mmCIF file of C-alpha atoms and ligand atoms in Angstrom:
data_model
loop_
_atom_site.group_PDB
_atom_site.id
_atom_site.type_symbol
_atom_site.label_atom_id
_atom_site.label_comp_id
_atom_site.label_asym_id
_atom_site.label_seq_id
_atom_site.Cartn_x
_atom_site.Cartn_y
_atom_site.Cartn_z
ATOM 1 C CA UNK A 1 34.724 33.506 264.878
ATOM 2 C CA UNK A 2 32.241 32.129 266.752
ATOM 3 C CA UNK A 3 32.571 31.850 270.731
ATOM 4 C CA UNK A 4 30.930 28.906 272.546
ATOM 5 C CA UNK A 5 31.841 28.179 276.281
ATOM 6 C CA UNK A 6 33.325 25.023 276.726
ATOM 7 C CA UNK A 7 30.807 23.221 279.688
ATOM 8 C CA UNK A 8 29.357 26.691 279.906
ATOM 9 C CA UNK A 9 31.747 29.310 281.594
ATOM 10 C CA UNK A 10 34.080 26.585 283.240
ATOM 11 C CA UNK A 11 36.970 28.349 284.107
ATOM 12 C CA UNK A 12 35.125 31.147 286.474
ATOM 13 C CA UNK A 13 32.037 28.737 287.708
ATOM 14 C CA UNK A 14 31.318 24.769 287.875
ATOM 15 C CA UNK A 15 31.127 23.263 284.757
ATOM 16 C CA UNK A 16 28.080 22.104 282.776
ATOM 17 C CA UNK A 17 26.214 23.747 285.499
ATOM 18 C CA UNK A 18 23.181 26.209 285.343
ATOM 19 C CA UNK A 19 25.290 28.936 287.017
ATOM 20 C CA UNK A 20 28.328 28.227 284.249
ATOM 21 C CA UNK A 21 25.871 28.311 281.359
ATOM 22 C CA UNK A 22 23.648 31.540 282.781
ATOM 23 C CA UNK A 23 26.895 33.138 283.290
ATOM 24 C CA UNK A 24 28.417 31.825 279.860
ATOM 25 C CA UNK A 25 25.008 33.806 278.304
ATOM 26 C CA UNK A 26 25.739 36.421 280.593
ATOM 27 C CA UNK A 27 29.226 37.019 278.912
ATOM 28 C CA UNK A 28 27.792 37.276 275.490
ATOM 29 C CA UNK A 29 28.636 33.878 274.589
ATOM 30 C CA UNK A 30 27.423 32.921 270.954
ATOM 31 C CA UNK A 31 26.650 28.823 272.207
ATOM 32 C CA UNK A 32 26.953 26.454 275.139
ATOM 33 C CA UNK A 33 28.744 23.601 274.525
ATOM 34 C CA UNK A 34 27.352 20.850 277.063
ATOM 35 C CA UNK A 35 28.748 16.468 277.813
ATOM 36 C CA UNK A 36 25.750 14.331 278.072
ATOM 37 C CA UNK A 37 25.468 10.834 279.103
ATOM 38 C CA UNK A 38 21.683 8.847 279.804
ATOM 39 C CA UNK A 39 20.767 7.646 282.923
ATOM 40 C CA UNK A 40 17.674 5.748 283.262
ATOM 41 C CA UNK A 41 16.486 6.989 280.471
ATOM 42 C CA UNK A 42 17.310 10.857 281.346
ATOM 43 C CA UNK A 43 19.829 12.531 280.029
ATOM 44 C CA UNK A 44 22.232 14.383 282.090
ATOM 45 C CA UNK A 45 24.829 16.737 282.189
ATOM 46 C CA UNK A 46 28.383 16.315 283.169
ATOM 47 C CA UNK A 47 31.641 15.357 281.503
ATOM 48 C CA UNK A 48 33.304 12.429 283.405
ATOM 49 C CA UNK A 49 31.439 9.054 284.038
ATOM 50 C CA UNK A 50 33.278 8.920 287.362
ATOM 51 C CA UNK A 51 31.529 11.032 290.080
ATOM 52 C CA UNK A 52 34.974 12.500 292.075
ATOM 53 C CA UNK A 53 36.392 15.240 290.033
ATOM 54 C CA UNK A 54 33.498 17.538 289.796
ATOM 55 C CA UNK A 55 31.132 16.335 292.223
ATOM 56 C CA UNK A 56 30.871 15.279 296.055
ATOM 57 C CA UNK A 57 29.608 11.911 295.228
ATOM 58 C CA UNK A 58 31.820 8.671 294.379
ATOM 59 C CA UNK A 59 32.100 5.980 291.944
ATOM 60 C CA UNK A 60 30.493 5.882 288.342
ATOM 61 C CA UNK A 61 26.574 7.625 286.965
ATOM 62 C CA UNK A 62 26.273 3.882 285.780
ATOM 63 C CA UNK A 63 26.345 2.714 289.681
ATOM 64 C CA UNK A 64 23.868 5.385 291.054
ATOM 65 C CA UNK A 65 20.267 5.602 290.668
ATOM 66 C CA UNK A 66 19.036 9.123 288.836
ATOM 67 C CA UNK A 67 17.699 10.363 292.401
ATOM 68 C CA UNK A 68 21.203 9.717 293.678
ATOM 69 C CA UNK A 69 22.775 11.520 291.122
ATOM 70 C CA UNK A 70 20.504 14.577 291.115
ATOM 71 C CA UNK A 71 21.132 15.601 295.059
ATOM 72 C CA UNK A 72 24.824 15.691 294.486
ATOM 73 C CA UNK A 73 26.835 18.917 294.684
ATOM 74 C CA UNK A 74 28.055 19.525 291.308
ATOM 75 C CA UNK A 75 29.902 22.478 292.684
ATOM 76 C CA UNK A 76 29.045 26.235 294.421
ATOM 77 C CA UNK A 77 25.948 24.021 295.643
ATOM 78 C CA UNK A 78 24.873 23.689 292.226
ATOM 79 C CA UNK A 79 22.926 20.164 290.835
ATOM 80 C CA UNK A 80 24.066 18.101 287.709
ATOM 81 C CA UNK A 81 21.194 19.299 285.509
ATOM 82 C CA UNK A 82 19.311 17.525 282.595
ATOM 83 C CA UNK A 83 19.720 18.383 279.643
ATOM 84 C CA UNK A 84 15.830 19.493 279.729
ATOM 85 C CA UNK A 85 16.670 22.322 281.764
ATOM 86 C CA UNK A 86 19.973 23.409 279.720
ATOM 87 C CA UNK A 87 17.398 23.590 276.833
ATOM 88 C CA UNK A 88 15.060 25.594 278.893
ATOM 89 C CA UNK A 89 17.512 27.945 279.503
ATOM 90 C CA UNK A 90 19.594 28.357 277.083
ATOM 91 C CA UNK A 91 16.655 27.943 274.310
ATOM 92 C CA UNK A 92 15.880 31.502 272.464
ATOM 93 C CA UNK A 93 19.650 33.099 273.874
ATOM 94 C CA UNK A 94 22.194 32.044 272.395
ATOM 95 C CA UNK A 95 22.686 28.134 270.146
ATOM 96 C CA UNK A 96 23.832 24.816 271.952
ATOM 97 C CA UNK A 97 26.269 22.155 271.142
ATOM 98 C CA UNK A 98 25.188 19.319 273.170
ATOM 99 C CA UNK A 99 27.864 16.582 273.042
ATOM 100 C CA UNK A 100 27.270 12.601 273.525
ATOM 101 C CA UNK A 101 29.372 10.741 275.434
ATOM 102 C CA UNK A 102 27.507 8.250 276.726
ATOM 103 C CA UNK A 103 26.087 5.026 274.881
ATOM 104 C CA UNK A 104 22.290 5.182 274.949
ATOM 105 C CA UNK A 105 21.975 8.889 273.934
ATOM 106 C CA UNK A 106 20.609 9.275 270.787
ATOM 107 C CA UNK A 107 16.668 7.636 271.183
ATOM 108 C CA UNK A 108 16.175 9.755 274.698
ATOM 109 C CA UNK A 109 18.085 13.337 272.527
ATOM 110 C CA UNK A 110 15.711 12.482 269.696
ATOM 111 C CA UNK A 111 12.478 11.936 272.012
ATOM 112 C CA UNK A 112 13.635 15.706 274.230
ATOM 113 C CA UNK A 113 14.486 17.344 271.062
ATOM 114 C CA UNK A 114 10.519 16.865 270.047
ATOM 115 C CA UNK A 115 9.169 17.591 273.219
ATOM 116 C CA UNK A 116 11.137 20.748 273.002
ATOM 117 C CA UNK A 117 10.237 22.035 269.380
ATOM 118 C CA UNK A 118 6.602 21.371 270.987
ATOM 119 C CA UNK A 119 6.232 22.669 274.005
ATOM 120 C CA UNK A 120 9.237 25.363 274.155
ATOM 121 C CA UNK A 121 8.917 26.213 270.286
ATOM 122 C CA UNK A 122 12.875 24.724 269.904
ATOM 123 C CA UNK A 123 14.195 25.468 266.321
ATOM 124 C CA UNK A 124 16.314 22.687 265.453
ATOM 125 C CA UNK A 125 18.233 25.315 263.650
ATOM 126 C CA UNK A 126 19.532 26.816 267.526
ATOM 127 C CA UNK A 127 21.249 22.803 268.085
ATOM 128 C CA UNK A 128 24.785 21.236 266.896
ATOM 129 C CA UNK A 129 25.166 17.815 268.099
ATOM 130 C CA UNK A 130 28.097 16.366 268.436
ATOM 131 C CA UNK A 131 30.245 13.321 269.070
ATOM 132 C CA UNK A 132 33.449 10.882 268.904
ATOM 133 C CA UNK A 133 31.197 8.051 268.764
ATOM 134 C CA UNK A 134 30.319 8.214 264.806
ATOM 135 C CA UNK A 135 27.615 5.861 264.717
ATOM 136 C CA UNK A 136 25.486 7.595 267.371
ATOM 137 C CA UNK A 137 25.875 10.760 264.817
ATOM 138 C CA UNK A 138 25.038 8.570 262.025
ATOM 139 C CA UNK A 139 21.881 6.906 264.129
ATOM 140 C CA UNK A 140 21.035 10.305 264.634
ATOM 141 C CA UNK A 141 20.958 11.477 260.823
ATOM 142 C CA UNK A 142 18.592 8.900 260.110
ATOM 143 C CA UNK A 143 16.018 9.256 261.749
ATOM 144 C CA UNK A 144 16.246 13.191 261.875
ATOM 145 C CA UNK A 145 18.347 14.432 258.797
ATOM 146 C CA UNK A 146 17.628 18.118 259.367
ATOM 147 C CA UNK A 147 19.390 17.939 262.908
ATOM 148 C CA UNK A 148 22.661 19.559 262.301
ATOM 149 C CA UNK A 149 25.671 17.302 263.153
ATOM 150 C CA UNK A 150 29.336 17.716 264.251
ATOM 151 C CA UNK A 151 32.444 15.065 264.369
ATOM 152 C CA UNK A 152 34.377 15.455 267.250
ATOM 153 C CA UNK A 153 38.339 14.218 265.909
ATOM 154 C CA UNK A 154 41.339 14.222 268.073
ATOM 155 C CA UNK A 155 43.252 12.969 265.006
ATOM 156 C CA UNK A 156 44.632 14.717 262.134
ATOM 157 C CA UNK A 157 43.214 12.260 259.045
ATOM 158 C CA UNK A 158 45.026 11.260 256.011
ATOM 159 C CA UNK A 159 41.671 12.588 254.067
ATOM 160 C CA UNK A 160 41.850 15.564 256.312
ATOM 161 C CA UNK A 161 37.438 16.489 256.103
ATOM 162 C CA UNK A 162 36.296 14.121 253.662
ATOM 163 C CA UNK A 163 35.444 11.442 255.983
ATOM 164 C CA UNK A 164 33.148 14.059 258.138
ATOM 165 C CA UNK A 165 31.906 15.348 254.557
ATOM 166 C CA UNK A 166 30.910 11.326 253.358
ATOM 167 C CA UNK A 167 29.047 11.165 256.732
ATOM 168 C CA UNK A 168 27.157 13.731 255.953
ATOM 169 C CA UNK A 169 27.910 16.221 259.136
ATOM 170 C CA UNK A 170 27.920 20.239 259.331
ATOM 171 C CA UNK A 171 30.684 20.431 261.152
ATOM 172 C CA UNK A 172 34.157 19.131 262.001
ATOM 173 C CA UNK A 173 35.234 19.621 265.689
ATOM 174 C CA UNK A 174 38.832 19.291 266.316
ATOM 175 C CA UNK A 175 41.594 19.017 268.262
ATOM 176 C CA UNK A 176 43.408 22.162 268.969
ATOM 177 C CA UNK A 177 46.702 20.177 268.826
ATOM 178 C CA UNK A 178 45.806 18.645 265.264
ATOM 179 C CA UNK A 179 44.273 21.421 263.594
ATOM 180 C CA UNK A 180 46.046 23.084 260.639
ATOM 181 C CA UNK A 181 45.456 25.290 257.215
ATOM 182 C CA UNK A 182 45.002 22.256 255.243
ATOM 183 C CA UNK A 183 42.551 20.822 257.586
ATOM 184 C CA UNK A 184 40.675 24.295 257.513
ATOM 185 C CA UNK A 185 41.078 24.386 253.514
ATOM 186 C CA UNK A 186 39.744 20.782 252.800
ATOM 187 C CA UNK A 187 36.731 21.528 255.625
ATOM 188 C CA UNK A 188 35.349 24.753 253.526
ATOM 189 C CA UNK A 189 35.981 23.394 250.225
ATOM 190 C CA UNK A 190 33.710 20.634 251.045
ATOM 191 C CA UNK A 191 30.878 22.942 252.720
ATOM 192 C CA UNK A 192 31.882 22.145 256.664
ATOM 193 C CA UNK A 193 31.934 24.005 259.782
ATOM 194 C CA UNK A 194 35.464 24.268 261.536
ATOM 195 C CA UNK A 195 34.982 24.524 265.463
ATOM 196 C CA UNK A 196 38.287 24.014 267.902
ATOM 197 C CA UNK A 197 38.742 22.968 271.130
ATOM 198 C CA UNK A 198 39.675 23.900 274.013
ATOM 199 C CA UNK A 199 41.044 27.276 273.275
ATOM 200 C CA UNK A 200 42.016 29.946 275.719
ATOM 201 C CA UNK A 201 45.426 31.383 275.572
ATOM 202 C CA UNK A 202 46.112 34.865 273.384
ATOM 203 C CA UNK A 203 48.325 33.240 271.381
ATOM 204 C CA UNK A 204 46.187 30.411 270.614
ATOM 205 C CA UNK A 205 42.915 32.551 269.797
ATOM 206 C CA UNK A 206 44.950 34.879 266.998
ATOM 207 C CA UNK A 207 46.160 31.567 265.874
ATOM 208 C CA UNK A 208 42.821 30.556 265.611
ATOM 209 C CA UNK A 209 41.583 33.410 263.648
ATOM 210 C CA UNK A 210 44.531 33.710 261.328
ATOM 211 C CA UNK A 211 43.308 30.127 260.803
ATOM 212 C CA UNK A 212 39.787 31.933 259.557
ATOM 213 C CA UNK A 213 38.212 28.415 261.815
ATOM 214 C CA UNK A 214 34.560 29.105 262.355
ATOM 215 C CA UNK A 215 34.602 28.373 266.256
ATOM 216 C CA UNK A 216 36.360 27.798 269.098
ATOM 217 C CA UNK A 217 35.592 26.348 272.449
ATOM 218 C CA UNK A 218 36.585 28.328 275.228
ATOM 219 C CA UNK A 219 36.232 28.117 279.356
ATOM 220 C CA UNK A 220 36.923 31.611 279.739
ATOM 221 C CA UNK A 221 33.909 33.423 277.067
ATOM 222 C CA UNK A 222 34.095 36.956 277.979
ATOM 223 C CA UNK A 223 37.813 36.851 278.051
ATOM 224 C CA UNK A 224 37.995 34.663 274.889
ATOM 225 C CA UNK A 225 35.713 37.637 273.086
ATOM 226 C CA UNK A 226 38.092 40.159 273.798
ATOM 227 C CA UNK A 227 41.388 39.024 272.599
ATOM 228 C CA UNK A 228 39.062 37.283 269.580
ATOM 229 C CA UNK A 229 38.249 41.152 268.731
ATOM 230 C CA UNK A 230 41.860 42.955 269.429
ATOM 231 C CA UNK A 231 43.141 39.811 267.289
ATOM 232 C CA UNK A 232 41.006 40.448 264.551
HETATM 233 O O1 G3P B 301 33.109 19.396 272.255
HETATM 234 C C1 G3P B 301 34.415 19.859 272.382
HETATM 235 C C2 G3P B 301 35.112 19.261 273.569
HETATM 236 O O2 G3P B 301 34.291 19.403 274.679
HETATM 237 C C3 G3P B 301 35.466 17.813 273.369
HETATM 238 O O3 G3P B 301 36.241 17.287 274.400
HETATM 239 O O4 G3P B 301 36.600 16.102 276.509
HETATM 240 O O5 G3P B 301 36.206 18.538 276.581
HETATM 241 O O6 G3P B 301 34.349 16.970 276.058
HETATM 242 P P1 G3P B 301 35.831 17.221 275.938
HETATM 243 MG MG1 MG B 302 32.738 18.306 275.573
#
């Protein structure tokens, strides 16, 4: 079962920060899972639109120039990065799950993604991305179909995986609430990926591997690893 820090290590350092994804790689984690929205063309790192909860700024990305945003304390004196530098250091360590939230993601992913097979020798291979916003995942499948793609759910379908298996993805990313054997069955019978989030209690993890899911998200990596093994 694969471990993959949820915004890097978030529940020891500030998340989707460089310190919570060094650390995260520190621990031994097997990804980074990272929220990405665009800003003037840019694409940044952090989960919530709205500035307060994780930084010392106010309002919404959408009201602040890039500048603005990049000299705010995203926590421990630590910048909102860009995704450019999450690749940079995460690239060659461990694989990344970078996550769209925001609308206008997919051209500026698709333009970094090149620049970094170029000029940081990027496997595509070493990148899951993900979303709830279908279409951007579809957008993204034609015009790169080797990028591996995941749909985020936090629903329990009727069809269980077959709608994430018609759209052509690797990987189904669900709910922790929602997830269950059938949903696990259907996933692998139809060739998919099974990654859960946001998991961090004992109980939850040997759930989780009883399960046999491929993946969960986790704040707390090194701790996550641990209980993953003595649950095995
Ligand atoms: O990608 C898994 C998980 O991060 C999805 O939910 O809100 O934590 O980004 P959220
Ligand atoms: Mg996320």
């Amino acid at each position: 079962m694969q471990i993959i820090a949820h915004r890097g290590a978030s529940g020891e350092f500030p998340e989707n920060t460089l310190l919570a994804i060094a650390q995260a790689i520190l621990q031994g984690a097997d990804a980074i899972e990272v929220d990405v929205y665009a800003v003037e063309g840019e694409l940044i790192v952090i989960h919530d639109p709205k500035l307060e909860r994780t930084t010392n700024g106010s309002g919404t990305i959408y009201q602040h120039s890039l500048a603005y945003l990049q000299q705010l304390d995203a926590g421990e004196g630590e910048p909102i990065p860009t995704l450019w530098q999450v690749l940079k250091l995460v690239q060659g360590r461990c694989w990344l799950n970078i996550e769209l939230k925001g609308k206008d993601t997919a051209k500026p992913l698709l333009a970094l993604l090149a620049r970094a097979e170029q000029e940081l020798g990027l496997s595509l291979s070493e990148v899951l991305v993900s979303s709830f916003n279908h279409h951007l995942l579809l957008q993204l499948k034609q015009s790169l179909p080797q990028l591996r793609l995941g749909a985020l759910t936090a629903s329990l379908q009727v069809n269980y995986a077959q709608y994430v298996h018609d759209l052509g993805m690797y990987s189904v990313h669900c709910d922790l609430n929602f997830i269950d054997q059938q949903l696990v069955h259907d996933a692998h019978q139809l060739g998919l990926k099974v990654f859960v989030y946001t998991v961090d209690g004992l109980d939850e993890i040997s759930e989780m591997q009883q399960l046999g899911v491929d993946g969960i998200f986790t704040n707390y990596p090194a701790r996550s690893r641990i209980w993953a093994f003595e649950a095995e």
